[in-house]
Amino acid sequence: MSDPSPPKPAKRLFIKTYGCQMNVYDSERMADVLRPLGYGVTDAPEDADLVVLNTCHIREKAAEKVYSELGRIKEMRIARQEAGGGRMGVVVAGCVAQAEGEEIMRRAPVVDLVVGPQAYHKLPELIARTSRALGERLSADFAPEAKFDAMPERQADGVTAFLTVQEGCDKFCTFCVVPYTRGGEYSRPTEAIEAEARALAVQGVREVTLLGQNVNAYSGGPDGLAGLARRLAAIPGLDRIRYTTSHPRDMDDALIAAHGELAALMPYLHLPVQSGSDKILRAMNRDHTATAYLKLIERIRAARPDMALSSDFIVGFPGETEADFQASLDLIEEVKFASAFSFKYSRRPGTPASAMPGQVAEEIKEERLARLNALLLRQQKAFNDSQAGRTLDVLFERPGRHPGQILGRSRYLQAVHVDGPEHLIGQIAPVRVTQGNMNSLTGNLVFDSRSSRPQADSAMKESA
Ligand code: 5AD
Ligand code: SF4
C-alpha cells in the first residue's frame, strides 16, 4: 500500500527575511513554531493567511525597506478582502520590531503584531490573541533562554543548516545598533546545541554554520567555541562546521589551535576589521589596532595555512580622512581577502557615532566605497583564479541552473558548478577546478577510486 499523501496545510504562511543569517535561522524557526497550528510556507504573499516580515535594523536603508514593503502588503490585503478571501494577518518581527515597535504600530496600521527576536516561541499564543480580538495589537519581548527552550524540534531543509549558538553583543562598537536590538551576549548550553545538531545530521544535514553576533565569544560550555566545535565534529555525518560572525578580540588560542586540529572546521573565516586606521578603530571602540589584527591573521594562518579570510569594512565613519581610508586599503593589500563586505557608514539614531563630529559627505562615502569594492573584487577574483588546477572537496547542495548541472560549495565557501548526477546532492565529492569566476568556480568531477564519498579528514591533506 502506498503512503497516504501528507495533509495539505490549512493555512498559508509567507515569511520575508531581511538582513543577516541569524534572521534566516529565526525565520525557519518561526515556520517550525507555526507548523503545528496548520501553517505551511508559501512563496506567494498575495495568497498568504499570515505574512511575517523578519526585519533588519543594521543600516538605515535596511530599516526603511520595511515601511515600503508594508505599503505593498496593505494593498495585497485589501485586494484579497475585495476578492472574498480570508483576512491576512501581518506580523513585523526582527530587529526593526525590537527597536521601533511603537513607531511601526503608529506608522503602519496594517500591522497586527510586532514581535522582537526573543519572543518567537510565543508566536502561536500572540497570533491567537490578535485574531480573537481584531485590532488588539501587541508587542512582546522576553529573555533568550525561554525562547530556545520552548522551540519545537528542528526541521532540516537541505544539506546545510544554520544553527544559532549565541545571541547579542556586549561590545558596543560606536556605529552599531546590535547591542540595543539584540541585547547582551547570551550563549546556549552546549548540550542543547549538540542535540539540535544531531537532529539535523539524522535528517541529512552535512554542514552546520554556527551563528552568533559574537559567535567566537561563545561561553555556553567548556573551552568556548573551540570546545563546542570539538563536540559537534564528533557527530556522525556532520562533516563540515563553520561559524560566523567573529570579533578579533575573541579569537582565542584554543579556537586558533582547533583550526589546525579539526578537519571538520572549515578553513574560511569571516573576521570583520571594519577599518585599517588605528584612529578610526579607536573611535569605533573596536579595542584593537590594525597591527594587532594583522598579527592575529598571521597566527591563524600559522595554524591553518590555507585559511581563506573574509571581513566587513565601513567607509566614511565620522572623522575618516583620505589617509585613514588609505590605511584600510593598505590593510586589505596586506591580508588578501577571499571575499569581503563593505558598507557606507550609516548614521543610526541612539548610537554614539551618530552624534560624533566630522560626519563624512555622501559623495565621499560613495567614492571610497567604489575604490574599496574594486580592490576587494580584484582580490576575490584572484583567490578564485588561484583554485584553477586544484582538486577540492565539494559538498553538493542542489541542482544547478542548467540541466545536468549540480551546485555545491568548496571548503572556502565558493559556489562550485559541475556537470554531474543529482544523486551526488548531499555528498562530498572531489572536483578538479577548471576555472575561477568572479563569484564561483567551474570544474569537473574527479572519480575517486577509494570511495565515491571522500572522508572529511582527507580535506586537510588535500588542501596543502
Ligand atoms: N553603518 C554601516 N555599516 C554598519 N555595520 C554595522 N553597523 C553599521 C552602520 N551603522 C556593518 C559592520 C558590521 C556589519 C554586519 O554591518 O561592518 O560588521
Ligand atoms: Fe555590532 Fe560591534 Fe557587536 Fe559586531 S561586535 S554586533 S559590530 S557592536
Coordinates of C-alpha atoms and ligand atoms in Angstrom, one line a residue:
M1 CA 0.0 0.0 0.0
S2 CA 1.3 3.4 -0.8
D3 CA 1.8 6.0 1.9
P4 CA -1.0 8.5 2.3
S5 CA 0.0 11.9 1.0
P6 CA 0.7 14.4 3.8
P7 CA -2.3 16.6 4.7
K8 CA -2.3 19.9 2.8
P9 CA -1.6 22.8 5.3
A10 CA -4.8 24.5 6.2
K11 CA -3.2 28.0 6.3
R12 CA -0.5 29.7 4.3
L13 CA 2.4 31.5 5.8
F14 CA 4.7 33.9 3.9
I15 CA 7.9 35.0 5.6
K16 CA 10.1 37.6 4.1
T17 CA 13.6 37.7 5.6
Y18 CA 15.9 40.7 5.6
G19 CA 19.5 41.1 6.9
C20 CA 21.8 38.6 8.4
Q21 CA 21.9 34.8 8.6
M22 CA 20.6 34.9 12.1
N23 CA 17.3 36.2 10.7
V24 CA 17.3 33.4 8.1
Y25 CA 17.6 30.9 11.1
D26 CA 14.9 32.8 13.0
S27 CA 12.6 32.7 10.0
E28 CA 13.0 28.9 9.8
R29 CA 12.3 28.6 13.5
M30 CA 9.2 30.7 13.2
A31 CA 7.9 28.4 10.5
D32 CA 8.7 25.4 12.9
V33 CA 6.7 27.1 15.7
L34 CA 3.7 27.8 13.4
R35 CA 3.6 24.4 11.7
P36 CA 1.6 22.7 14.5
L37 CA -1.0 25.4 14.0
G38 CA -1.6 24.3 10.5
Y39 CA 0.6 26.9 8.7
G40 CA 2.5 25.8 5.6
V41 CA 5.1 28.1 4.0
T42 CA 4.1 29.7 0.7
D43 CA 6.2 31.9 -1.5
A44 CA 3.2 33.9 -2.8
P45 CA 2.4 36.7 -0.3
E46 CA -0.9 37.6 -2.0
D47 CA -2.3 34.2 -1.1
A48 CA -1.0 34.2 2.5
D49 CA -3.2 34.0 5.6
L50 CA -0.3 35.3 7.6
V51 CA 2.6 37.5 6.4
V52 CA 5.7 37.8 8.6
L53 CA 8.4 40.4 7.8
N54 CA 11.6 39.5 9.6
T55 CA 13.4 42.8 9.6
C56 CA 16.9 44.2 9.9
H57 CA 17.9 47.5 11.6
I58 CA 21.6 47.5 11.0
R59 CA 21.7 50.3 8.4
E60 CA 19.1 53.0 7.6
K61 CA 18.2 51.5 4.2
A62 CA 17.5 48.1 5.6
A63 CA 15.1 49.6 8.1
E64 CA 13.3 51.8 5.5
K65 CA 12.6 48.8 3.3
V66 CA 10.1 47.5 5.9
Y67 CA 7.8 50.5 5.6
S68 CA 7.7 50.3 1.8
E69 CA 7.0 46.6 2.0
L70 CA 4.2 47.2 4.5
G71 CA 2.7 49.6 1.9
R72 CA 2.6 46.8 -0.7
I73 CA 1.2 44.4 1.9
K74 CA -1.6 46.7 2.7
E75 CA -2.7 46.8 -0.9
M76 CA -2.5 43.0 -1.1
R77 CA -4.6 42.7 2.0
I78 CA -7.3 45.0 0.5
A79 CA -7.2 43.1 -2.8
R80 CA -7.6 39.8 -1.0
Q81 CA -10.5 41.1 1.1
E82 CA -12.3 42.5 -2.0
A83 CA -11.9 39.2 -3.8
G84 CA -13.7 37.5 -0.9
G85 CA -10.5 35.9 0.6
G86 CA -9.9 35.5 4.3
R87 CA -8.2 38.0 6.4
M88 CA -4.4 38.4 6.0
G89 CA -2.6 38.7 9.3
V90 CA 0.5 40.9 9.3
V91 CA 3.4 40.4 11.7
V92 CA 6.6 42.5 11.9
A93 CA 9.4 40.6 13.6
G94 CA 13.2 41.0 13.9
C95 CA 15.3 44.0 14.8
V96 CA 13.2 46.8 13.5
A97 CA 10.3 45.4 15.5
Q98 CA 12.5 45.4 18.6
A99 CA 13.9 48.9 18.0
E100 CA 10.9 50.7 16.6
G101 CA 7.9 48.7 17.7
E102 CA 5.8 51.7 18.8
E103 CA 6.7 53.6 15.7
I104 CA 5.6 50.7 13.4
M105 CA 2.3 50.5 15.2
R106 CA 1.8 54.2 14.7
R107 CA 3.0 54.5 11.1
A108 CA 1.6 51.2 9.7
P109 CA -2.0 50.4 10.9
V110 CA -1.9 47.3 8.7
V111 CA 0.3 45.6 11.3
D112 CA -1.4 43.2 13.7
L113 CA 1.6 42.2 15.8
V114 CA 5.1 43.5 16.5
V115 CA 7.4 40.8 18.0
G116 CA 11.0 41.1 19.0
P117 CA 13.6 38.3 18.4
Q118 CA 13.3 36.9 21.9
A119 CA 9.6 36.1 21.7
Y120 CA 9.2 33.9 18.7
H121 CA 8.3 30.9 20.8
K122 CA 5.2 32.8 21.9
L123 CA 4.0 33.4 18.3
P124 CA 1.1 30.9 18.4
E125 CA -0.3 32.5 21.5
L126 CA 0.3 36.1 20.3
I127 CA -1.3 35.4 16.9
A128 CA -4.3 33.7 18.5
R129 CA -4.8 36.8 20.7
T130 CA -4.6 39.2 17.7
S131 CA -7.1 37.2 15.7
R132 CA -9.5 36.8 18.6
A133 CA -9.5 40.5 19.2
L134 CA -9.1 42.1 15.8
G135 CA -7.4 45.4 16.2
E136 CA -5.8 44.5 19.5
R137 CA -2.1 44.9 18.6
L138 CA 0.7 43.5 20.6
S139 CA 4.4 43.8 21.0
A140 CA 6.4 41.3 23.0
D141 CA 9.9 40.9 24.4
F142 CA 11.3 38.1 26.6
A143 CA 14.6 36.6 27.7
P144 CA 16.6 34.4 25.2
E145 CA 16.8 31.3 27.4
A146 CA 13.0 30.9 27.4
K147 CA 12.8 31.1 23.6
F148 CA 15.3 28.4 22.8
D149 CA 13.8 26.0 25.4
A150 CA 10.3 26.4 24.1
M151 CA 11.0 25.8 20.4
P152 CA 9.8 22.6 18.8
E153 CA 12.1 20.0 17.2
R154 CA 14.1 21.4 14.3
Q155 CA 13.1 20.5 10.7
A156 CA 16.0 20.4 8.3
D157 CA 15.6 21.8 4.9
G158 CA 18.5 20.6 2.7
V159 CA 22.1 19.6 3.2
T160 CA 23.4 22.7 5.1
A161 CA 21.8 24.4 8.1
F162 CA 22.3 27.5 10.3
L163 CA 22.3 26.9 14.0
T164 CA 22.2 29.8 16.4
V165 CA 24.6 29.2 19.4
Q166 CA 25.0 32.7 20.7
E167 CA 22.9 35.9 20.5
G168 CA 23.5 39.5 21.4
C169 CA 26.6 41.6 21.9
D170 CA 28.3 43.4 24.7
K171 CA 31.0 45.1 22.6
F172 CA 29.2 48.4 21.8
C173 CA 31.0 49.4 18.7
T174 CA 30.0 53.0 18.4
F175 CA 28.3 52.6 15.0
C176 CA 26.3 49.6 15.8
V177 CA 22.6 49.0 16.9
V178 CA 23.0 45.3 17.7
P179 CA 23.7 45.7 21.4
Y180 CA 20.4 47.6 21.6
T181 CA 18.3 45.5 19.3
R182 CA 19.6 42.0 20.2
G183 CA 20.6 42.8 23.8
G184 CA 23.6 41.4 25.8
E185 CA 25.6 38.3 25.0
Y186 CA 23.8 35.1 25.7
S187 CA 25.2 31.6 24.9
R188 CA 23.1 28.5 24.6
P189 CA 24.3 25.5 26.6
T190 CA 26.5 23.1 24.6
E191 CA 24.1 20.1 25.3
A192 CA 21.1 21.9 23.6
I193 CA 23.2 22.8 20.6
E194 CA 24.6 19.3 20.3
A195 CA 21.1 17.9 20.4
E196 CA 19.9 20.2 17.7
A197 CA 22.9 19.4 15.5
R198 CA 22.4 15.6 16.0
A199 CA 18.8 16.0 14.9
L200 CA 19.9 17.9 11.8
A201 CA 22.6 15.3 11.0
V202 CA 20.0 12.5 11.2
Q203 CA 17.9 14.4 8.7
G204 CA 20.8 14.5 6.3
V205 CA 22.5 17.8 7.1
R206 CA 26.2 17.6 6.4
E207 CA 27.3 21.1 7.2
V208 CA 26.3 23.5 10.0
T209 CA 27.1 27.1 10.3
L210 CA 27.1 28.2 13.9
L211 CA 25.6 31.7 14.3
G212 CA 26.1 34.4 16.7
Q213 CA 26.5 38.2 16.6
N214 CA 29.8 37.4 18.5
V215 CA 30.0 33.7 17.9
N216 CA 33.6 33.3 19.0
A217 CA 32.7 34.8 22.4
Y218 CA 30.5 31.7 22.8
S219 CA 30.6 30.7 26.5
G220 CA 27.9 28.0 26.9
G221 CA 30.4 25.1 27.7
P222 CA 34.0 24.3 28.5
D223 CA 36.6 25.7 26.2
G224 CA 34.2 28.1 24.5
L225 CA 33.6 27.8 20.7
A226 CA 36.6 25.5 20.3
G227 CA 35.1 23.1 22.8
L228 CA 31.7 23.3 21.1
A229 CA 33.3 22.7 17.6
R230 CA 35.1 19.6 19.0
R231 CA 31.8 18.2 20.3
L232 CA 30.0 18.8 17.1
A233 CA 32.9 17.4 15.0
A234 CA 32.3 14.1 16.7
I235 CA 28.7 13.8 15.4
P236 CA 28.4 11.1 12.7
G237 CA 27.5 12.6 9.3
L238 CA 28.3 16.2 10.3
D239 CA 31.4 16.7 8.1
R240 CA 31.6 20.5 8.0
I241 CA 31.4 23.2 10.6
R242 CA 31.5 26.9 10.0
Y243 CA 30.8 29.8 12.3
T244 CA 30.0 33.5 11.9
T245 CA 30.4 36.4 12.9
S246 CA 33.6 36.6 14.9
H247 CA 35.2 39.5 16.7
P248 CA 39.1 39.8 16.5
R249 CA 39.2 40.3 20.3
D250 CA 37.6 36.9 20.9
M251 CA 39.8 34.8 18.6
D252 CA 41.5 32.9 21.4
D253 CA 44.4 30.4 21.3
A254 CA 42.1 27.4 21.7
L255 CA 40.0 28.4 18.7
I256 CA 43.0 29.1 16.6
A257 CA 44.5 25.7 17.6
A258 CA 41.2 24.0 16.8
H259 CA 41.6 25.2 13.2
G260 CA 44.8 23.3 12.9
E261 CA 43.4 20.1 14.5
L262 CA 39.8 19.7 13.4
A263 CA 39.3 18.7 9.8
A264 CA 35.6 19.4 10.1
L265 CA 36.3 23.1 10.9
M266 CA 36.3 24.7 7.5
P267 CA 39.2 27.0 6.5
Y268 CA 37.1 30.0 5.9
L269 CA 36.8 32.7 8.5
H270 CA 34.7 35.9 8.5
L271 CA 36.6 38.2 10.8
P272 CA 35.4 41.8 10.4
V273 CA 38.0 44.5 11.0
Q274 CA 35.9 47.5 9.8
S275 CA 38.9 49.8 9.2
G276 CA 42.7 49.8 8.8
S277 CA 43.2 53.1 10.7
D278 CA 44.0 53.0 14.4
K279 CA 42.4 56.3 14.9
I280 CA 39.1 55.1 13.4
L281 CA 39.3 51.7 15.2
R282 CA 39.6 53.6 18.4
A283 CA 36.7 55.9 17.6
M284 CA 34.7 52.8 16.7
N285 CA 35.6 51.2 20.1
R286 CA 36.9 48.1 18.4
D287 CA 39.6 47.7 21.1
H288 CA 42.4 46.6 18.8
T289 CA 44.8 48.1 16.4
A290 CA 45.4 47.3 12.7
T291 CA 48.7 45.7 13.6
A292 CA 47.0 43.5 16.2
Y293 CA 44.6 42.4 13.5
L294 CA 47.5 41.6 11.1
K295 CA 49.3 39.7 13.8
L296 CA 46.2 37.7 14.6
I297 CA 45.8 36.8 10.9
E298 CA 49.5 35.6 10.9
R299 CA 48.8 33.3 13.9
I300 CA 45.6 31.9 12.3
R301 CA 47.5 31.2 9.1
A302 CA 50.3 29.5 11.0
A303 CA 47.7 27.1 12.4
R304 CA 45.8 26.6 9.1
P305 CA 47.9 27.8 6.2
D306 CA 45.1 27.6 3.6
M307 CA 42.7 29.7 5.7
A308 CA 40.6 31.9 3.4
L309 CA 39.6 35.2 5.1
S310 CA 36.7 37.5 4.8
S311 CA 35.8 40.7 6.5
D312 CA 33.5 43.7 6.8
F313 CA 34.6 47.3 6.2
I314 CA 32.9 50.6 6.9
V315 CA 33.8 53.6 4.8
G316 CA 33.1 57.2 5.8
F317 CA 32.9 56.7 9.6
P318 CA 32.9 60.1 11.3
G319 CA 36.3 61.7 11.1
E320 CA 37.7 59.3 8.4
T321 CA 40.2 61.2 6.3
E322 CA 41.7 60.2 3.0
A323 CA 44.7 58.9 4.9
D324 CA 42.5 56.8 7.2
F325 CA 40.8 55.4 4.2
Q326 CA 44.1 54.6 2.6
A327 CA 45.0 52.7 5.7
S328 CA 42.0 50.4 5.1
L329 CA 43.2 49.8 1.5
D330 CA 46.7 49.1 2.8
L331 CA 45.4 46.5 5.3
I332 CA 43.4 44.8 2.5
E333 CA 46.5 44.7 0.3
E334 CA 48.4 43.1 3.2
V335 CA 45.8 40.4 4.1
K336 CA 44.5 39.4 0.7
F337 CA 40.8 38.5 1.4
A338 CA 39.0 35.7 -0.3
S339 CA 35.8 37.8 -0.1
A340 CA 34.5 40.8 1.9
F341 CA 31.6 43.1 2.5
S342 CA 31.8 46.8 2.5
F343 CA 29.3 49.4 3.7
K344 CA 29.0 53.2 3.7
Y345 CA 28.7 54.4 7.3
S346 CA 25.0 54.8 8.1
R347 CA 24.0 57.1 11.0
R348 CA 21.9 55.1 13.4
P349 CA 19.9 57.0 16.0
G350 CA 20.9 56.4 19.6
T351 CA 24.5 55.1 18.7
P352 CA 27.5 57.2 19.9
A353 CA 28.9 57.6 16.4
S354 CA 25.7 59.3 15.1
A355 CA 26.5 62.2 17.4
M356 CA 30.2 62.4 16.5
P357 CA 31.6 65.4 14.8
G358 CA 33.2 65.0 11.3
Q359 CA 30.3 63.2 9.6
V360 CA 31.5 62.4 6.1
A361 CA 29.7 63.7 3.0
E362 CA 27.7 61.2 1.0
E363 CA 29.7 61.7 -2.3
I364 CA 32.9 61.0 -0.4
K365 CA 31.4 57.8 1.0
E366 CA 30.3 56.7 -2.4
E367 CA 33.7 57.3 -4.0
R368 CA 35.6 55.5 -1.2
L369 CA 33.1 52.6 -1.3
A370 CA 33.7 52.2 -5.1
R371 CA 37.5 52.2 -4.6
L372 CA 37.4 49.7 -1.7
N373 CA 35.0 47.4 -3.6
A374 CA 37.1 47.5 -6.7
L375 CA 40.1 46.3 -4.7
L376 CA 38.1 43.6 -2.8
L377 CA 36.6 42.3 -6.0
R378 CA 40.1 42.0 -7.6
Q379 CA 41.2 40.0 -4.6
Q380 CA 38.1 37.8 -4.7
K381 CA 38.7 37.1 -8.4
A382 CA 42.4 36.4 -7.7
F383 CA 41.5 34.0 -5.0
N384 CA 39.0 32.1 -7.2
D385 CA 41.6 32.1 -10.1
S386 CA 44.2 30.6 -7.7
Q387 CA 42.0 27.5 -7.3
A388 CA 42.2 26.6 -11.0
G389 CA 44.0 23.3 -11.5
R390 CA 43.4 22.2 -7.8
T391 CA 41.2 19.4 -6.7
L392 CA 38.8 20.5 -4.0
D393 CA 36.2 18.6 -1.9
V394 CA 32.8 19.9 -2.8
L395 CA 29.6 19.4 -0.8
F396 CA 26.8 19.3 -3.3
E397 CA 23.7 21.2 -2.2
R398 CA 21.2 21.3 -5.1
P399 CA 20.7 21.1 -8.9
G400 CA 22.3 23.9 -10.9
R401 CA 20.5 26.3 -13.1
H402 CA 21.3 24.3 -16.3
P403 CA 20.1 20.8 -16.9
G404 CA 22.6 18.2 -15.8
Q405 CA 24.4 20.7 -13.6
I406 CA 24.8 20.4 -9.8
L407 CA 25.9 23.1 -7.4
G408 CA 27.9 22.8 -4.3
R409 CA 30.4 24.6 -2.1
S410 CA 34.1 24.3 -1.6
R411 CA 35.7 24.3 1.8
Y412 CA 36.4 28.0 1.2
L413 CA 32.6 28.7 0.7
Q414 CA 33.0 29.2 -3.0
A415 CA 30.0 28.1 -5.1
V416 CA 31.1 25.3 -7.5
H417 CA 29.3 24.3 -10.6
V418 CA 29.9 20.9 -12.3
D419 CA 28.1 18.6 -14.7
G420 CA 27.0 15.7 -12.6
P421 CA 24.3 13.4 -11.4
E422 CA 21.7 14.6 -8.8
H423 CA 22.4 11.6 -6.6
L424 CA 25.5 13.4 -5.5
I425 CA 23.4 16.0 -3.8
G426 CA 24.1 15.6 -0.1
Q427 CA 27.5 14.2 -0.7
I428 CA 31.1 15.4 -0.6
A429 CA 33.0 14.6 -3.8
P430 CA 36.3 15.8 -5.3
V431 CA 36.2 18.3 -8.1
R432 CA 39.0 19.4 -10.3
V433 CA 38.7 23.1 -10.8
T434 CA 39.0 24.3 -14.4
Q435 CA 38.2 27.9 -14.0
G436 CA 37.8 30.6 -11.3
N437 CA 35.0 33.2 -12.0
M438 CA 34.1 36.3 -10.0
N439 CA 31.6 34.6 -7.8
S440 CA 32.1 30.9 -8.3
L441 CA 34.3 28.1 -9.6
T442 CA 33.7 25.7 -12.5
G443 CA 35.1 22.2 -12.6
N444 CA 34.8 18.5 -13.3
L445 CA 34.0 15.7 -11.0
V446 CA 37.0 13.5 -10.3
F447 CA 36.3 9.8 -10.0
D448 CA 37.9 8.8 -6.7
S449 CA 38.9 5.2 -6.8
R450 CA 39.0 4.9 -3.0
S451 CA 35.4 5.9 -2.4
S452 CA 32.6 7.9 -4.1
R453 CA 32.4 9.9 -0.8
P454 CA 35.8 11.0 0.4
Q455 CA 36.3 11.2 4.1
A456 CA 36.3 14.7 5.6
D457 CA 39.7 14.1 7.1
S458 CA 41.2 13.8 3.7
A459 CA 40.4 17.5 3.3
M460 CA 43.3 18.8 5.3
K461 CA 45.9 16.8 3.4
E462 CA 44.4 17.8 0.0
S463 CA 44.4 21.5 0.9
A464 CA 48.1 22.0 1.1
Ligands
5AD1 N1 26.8 51.7 9.2 C1 27.4 50.9 8.2 N2 27.7 49.7 8.4 C2 27.4 49.1 9.6 N3 27.6 47.9 10.1 C3 27.1 47.8 11.3 N4 26.5 49.0 11.7 C4 26.7 49.8 10.6 C5 26.5 51.2 10.4 N5 25.9 51.9 11.3 C6 28.3 46.8 9.3 C7 29.5 46.4 10.0 C8 29.2 45.0 10.6 C9 28.2 44.5 9.5 C10 27.3 43.4 9.9 O1 27.4 45.7 9.2 O2 30.6 46.3 9.1 O3 30.3 44.1 10.7
SF4_2 FE1 27.9 45.4 16.4 FE2 30.4 45.6 17.2 FE3 28.7 43.9 18.4 FE4 29.5 43.4 15.9 S1 30.9 43.5 17.8 S2 27.4 43.2 16.7 S3 29.7 45.4 15.1 S4 28.6 46.1 18.4

